[in-house]
Amino acid sequence: MATSSAPSHPLIESDHIEGTAVFDADGKRVGTIKRLVIEKISGQVVYAVTSFGGFLGAGSEIHTVPWEQLHYNPKLHGYHTTITVEHLRRAPEFSRIDEALLSGHERQQLSNFYAEPMP
């Protein structure tokens, strides 16, 4: 019998994404998704505000990651990314402001940063 790597259902509610693990390219858990940023008009998810590092939330860093950089992996039951922690730490500083939504200029700057090849 063949097994599918596709999720059992293609849709998910936002409260089920919050707290979902994020794994690096090696399959190591590096953080969690705190919340999603959704474009009001299109309804498309644009960014995930993520928490990386720390222990039980203490000492963790907050980063805003473009949604297209995260890919659901059913085997891990979490999101996989090729972004390294070192690359995140070089991300524009405003991406660490937890309570503010990004302006148009800041969104463009963040998109440009993640569009560049990672070292």
PDB file of C-alpha atoms in Angstrom:
ATOM      1  CA  MET A   1       0.000   0.000   0.000  1.00  0.00           C
ATOM      2  CA  ALA A   2       1.385   3.424  -0.987  1.00  0.00           C
ATOM      3  CA  THR A   3       1.515   6.154   1.607  1.00  0.00           C
ATOM      4  CA  SER A   4       0.999   9.780   0.799  1.00  0.00           C
ATOM      5  CA  SER A   5       3.148  12.575   2.145  1.00  0.00           C
ATOM      6  CA  ALA A   6       0.295  15.041   1.598  1.00  0.00           C
ATOM      7  CA  PRO A   7      -1.608  16.340   4.621  1.00  0.00           C
ATOM      8  CA  SER A   8      -4.891  14.548   5.304  1.00  0.00           C
ATOM      9  CA  HIS A   9      -6.669  17.840   4.605  1.00  0.00           C
ATOM     10  CA  PRO A  10      -5.319  20.754   2.553  1.00  0.00           C
ATOM     11  CA  LEU A  11      -6.732  23.461   4.866  1.00  0.00           C
ATOM     12  CA  ILE A  12      -5.744  24.444   8.397  1.00  0.00           C
ATOM     13  CA  GLU A  13      -7.081  26.974  10.881  1.00  0.00           C
ATOM     14  CA  SER A  14      -4.702  29.662  12.126  1.00  0.00           C
ATOM     15  CA  ASP A  15      -4.875  28.601  15.774  1.00  0.00           C
ATOM     16  CA  HIS A  16      -3.469  25.220  14.721  1.00  0.00           C
ATOM     17  CA  ILE A  17      -0.439  26.900  13.117  1.00  0.00           C
ATOM     18  CA  GLU A  18       0.469  29.008  16.141  1.00  0.00           C
ATOM     19  CA  GLY A  19       2.974  27.029  18.190  1.00  0.00           C
ATOM     20  CA  THR A  20       3.862  24.697  15.306  1.00  0.00           C
ATOM     21  CA  ALA A  21       7.534  23.761  15.185  1.00  0.00           C
ATOM     22  CA  VAL A  22       9.979  25.130  12.611  1.00  0.00           C
ATOM     23  CA  PHE A  23      12.838  22.876  11.483  1.00  0.00           C
ATOM     24  CA  ASP A  24      16.089  23.788   9.726  1.00  0.00           C
ATOM     25  CA  ALA A  25      17.489  22.128   6.595  1.00  0.00           C
ATOM     26  CA  ASP A  26      18.941  19.311   8.741  1.00  0.00           C
ATOM     27  CA  GLY A  27      15.599  18.540  10.375  1.00  0.00           C
ATOM     28  CA  LYS A  28      16.594  20.106  13.712  1.00  0.00           C
ATOM     29  CA  ARG A  29      13.857  21.989  15.547  1.00  0.00           C
ATOM     30  CA  VAL A  30      14.926  25.640  15.658  1.00  0.00           C
ATOM     31  CA  GLY A  31      11.770  27.486  16.689  1.00  0.00           C
ATOM     32  CA  THR A  32       8.006  27.876  16.553  1.00  0.00           C
ATOM     33  CA  ILE A  33       5.428  29.973  14.754  1.00  0.00           C
ATOM     34  CA  LYS A  34       3.931  32.633  17.035  1.00  0.00           C
ATOM     35  CA  ARG A  35       1.386  34.099  14.614  1.00  0.00           C
ATOM     36  CA  LEU A  36       0.646  34.803  10.985  1.00  0.00           C
ATOM     37  CA  VAL A  37       0.454  38.158   9.220  1.00  0.00           C
ATOM     38  CA  ILE A  38      -2.318  38.131   6.611  1.00  0.00           C
ATOM     39  CA  GLU A  39      -2.915  40.660   3.832  1.00  0.00           C
ATOM     40  CA  LYS A  40      -6.429  42.007   4.458  1.00  0.00           C
ATOM     41  CA  ILE A  41      -7.654  42.330   0.873  1.00  0.00           C
ATOM     42  CA  SER A  42      -6.283  39.117  -0.693  1.00  0.00           C
ATOM     43  CA  GLY A  43      -6.475  37.006   2.450  1.00  0.00           C
ATOM     44  CA  GLN A  44      -3.014  35.612   1.689  1.00  0.00           C
ATOM     45  CA  VAL A  45      -0.543  34.825   4.463  1.00  0.00           C
ATOM     46  CA  VAL A  46       2.441  37.132   3.938  1.00  0.00           C
ATOM     47  CA  TYR A  47       4.690  36.525   6.963  1.00  0.00           C
ATOM     48  CA  ALA A  48       5.021  34.271   9.961  1.00  0.00           C
ATOM     49  CA  VAL A  49       6.224  35.847  13.188  1.00  0.00           C
ATOM     50  CA  THR A  50       8.489  33.190  14.611  1.00  0.00           C
ATOM     51  CA  SER A  51      10.338  32.539  17.836  1.00  0.00           C
ATOM     52  CA  PHE A  52      13.805  31.009  17.443  1.00  0.00           C
ATOM     53  CA  GLY A  53      16.208  29.718  20.058  1.00  0.00           C
ATOM     54  CA  GLY A  54      15.894  29.988  23.797  1.00  0.00           C
ATOM     55  CA  PHE A  55      14.425  27.465  26.188  1.00  0.00           C
ATOM     56  CA  LEU A  56      10.682  27.352  26.902  1.00  0.00           C
ATOM     57  CA  GLY A  57      10.351  30.843  25.462  1.00  0.00           C
ATOM     58  CA  ALA A  58      13.093  32.392  27.619  1.00  0.00           C
ATOM     59  CA  GLY A  59      15.932  33.935  25.646  1.00  0.00           C
ATOM     60  CA  SER A  60      14.245  33.385  22.304  1.00  0.00           C
ATOM     61  CA  GLU A  61      14.495  35.820  19.394  1.00  0.00           C
ATOM     62  CA  ILE A  62      11.506  37.018  17.403  1.00  0.00           C
ATOM     63  CA  HIS A  63      11.835  37.124  13.611  1.00  0.00           C
ATOM     64  CA  THR A  64       9.410  37.918  10.822  1.00  0.00           C
ATOM     65  CA  VAL A  65       9.883  35.375   8.033  1.00  0.00           C
ATOM     66  CA  PRO A  66       8.270  35.509   4.574  1.00  0.00           C
ATOM     67  CA  TRP A  67       5.620  32.777   4.438  1.00  0.00           C
ATOM     68  CA  GLU A  68       7.051  31.353   1.210  1.00  0.00           C
ATOM     69  CA  GLN A  69      10.238  30.473   3.140  1.00  0.00           C
ATOM     70  CA  LEU A  70       8.310  27.957   5.268  1.00  0.00           C
ATOM     71  CA  HIS A  71       7.091  24.653   3.838  1.00  0.00           C
ATOM     72  CA  TYR A  72       4.908  22.195   5.714  1.00  0.00           C
ATOM     73  CA  ASN A  73       6.539  18.783   6.152  1.00  0.00           C
ATOM     74  CA  PRO A  74       3.995  16.139   7.185  1.00  0.00           C
ATOM     75  CA  LYS A  75       6.745  13.775   8.386  1.00  0.00           C
ATOM     76  CA  LEU A  76       8.005  16.423  10.828  1.00  0.00           C
ATOM     77  CA  HIS A  77       4.501  17.712  11.658  1.00  0.00           C
ATOM     78  CA  GLY A  78       5.996  21.169  11.308  1.00  0.00           C
ATOM     79  CA  TYR A  79       7.407  23.729   8.915  1.00  0.00           C
ATOM     80  CA  HIS A  80      10.760  23.257   7.203  1.00  0.00           C
ATOM     81  CA  THR A  81      12.981  26.150   6.145  1.00  0.00           C
ATOM     82  CA  THR A  82      16.396  26.521   4.575  1.00  0.00           C
ATOM     83  CA  ILE A  83      16.940  29.774   6.501  1.00  0.00           C
ATOM     84  CA  THR A  84      19.740  29.356   9.002  1.00  0.00           C
ATOM     85  CA  VAL A  85      19.769  30.910  12.459  1.00  0.00           C
ATOM     86  CA  GLU A  86      22.866  32.876  11.409  1.00  0.00           C
ATOM     87  CA  HIS A  87      20.951  34.281   8.406  1.00  0.00           C
ATOM     88  CA  LEU A  88      18.031  35.231  10.667  1.00  0.00           C
ATOM     89  CA  ARG A  89      20.360  37.147  12.959  1.00  0.00           C
ATOM     90  CA  ARG A  90      21.453  39.295  10.002  1.00  0.00           C
ATOM     91  CA  ALA A  91      17.833  40.084   9.064  1.00  0.00           C
ATOM     92  CA  PRO A  92      16.759  43.729   9.226  1.00  0.00           C
ATOM     93  CA  GLU A  93      16.336  44.846  12.848  1.00  0.00           C
ATOM     94  CA  PHE A  94      12.709  45.928  12.493  1.00  0.00           C
ATOM     95  CA  SER A  95      11.806  42.275  11.902  1.00  0.00           C
ATOM     96  CA  ARG A  96      12.374  41.771  15.613  1.00  0.00           C
ATOM     97  CA  ILE A  97       9.779  44.335  16.690  1.00  0.00           C
ATOM     98  CA  ASP A  98       7.130  41.990  17.965  1.00  0.00           C
ATOM     99  CA  GLU A  99       4.110  44.257  18.344  1.00  0.00           C
ATOM    100  CA  ALA A 100       4.263  46.400  15.202  1.00  0.00           C
ATOM    101  CA  LEU A 101       3.113  45.471  11.717  1.00  0.00           C
ATOM    102  CA  LEU A 102       5.612  46.280   9.007  1.00  0.00           C
ATOM    103  CA  SER A 103       5.200  49.334   6.784  1.00  0.00           C
ATOM    104  CA  GLY A 104       5.320  48.963   2.993  1.00  0.00           C
ATOM    105  CA  HIS A 105       8.986  50.020   2.936  1.00  0.00           C
ATOM    106  CA  GLU A 106       9.887  47.601   5.717  1.00  0.00           C
ATOM    107  CA  ARG A 107       8.043  44.748   3.981  1.00  0.00           C
ATOM    108  CA  GLN A 108       9.998  45.438   0.788  1.00  0.00           C
ATOM    109  CA  GLN A 109      13.298  45.602   2.678  1.00  0.00           C
ATOM    110  CA  LEU A 110      12.546  42.283   4.401  1.00  0.00           C
ATOM    111  CA  SER A 111      11.508  40.644   1.109  1.00  0.00           C
ATOM    112  CA  ASN A 112      14.702  41.878  -0.552  1.00  0.00           C
ATOM    113  CA  PHE A 113      16.813  40.472   2.300  1.00  0.00           C
ATOM    114  CA  TYR A 114      15.315  36.978   2.027  1.00  0.00           C
ATOM    115  CA  ALA A 115      15.444  37.058  -1.796  1.00  0.00           C
ATOM    116  CA  GLU A 116      19.250  37.270  -1.695  1.00  0.00           C
ATOM    117  CA  PRO A 117      21.131  33.946  -1.796  1.00  0.00           C
ATOM    118  CA  MET A 118      22.038  32.662   1.641  1.00  0.00           C
ATOM    119  CA  PRO A 119      25.771  32.283   2.360  1.00  0.00           C
TER     120      PRO A 119
END
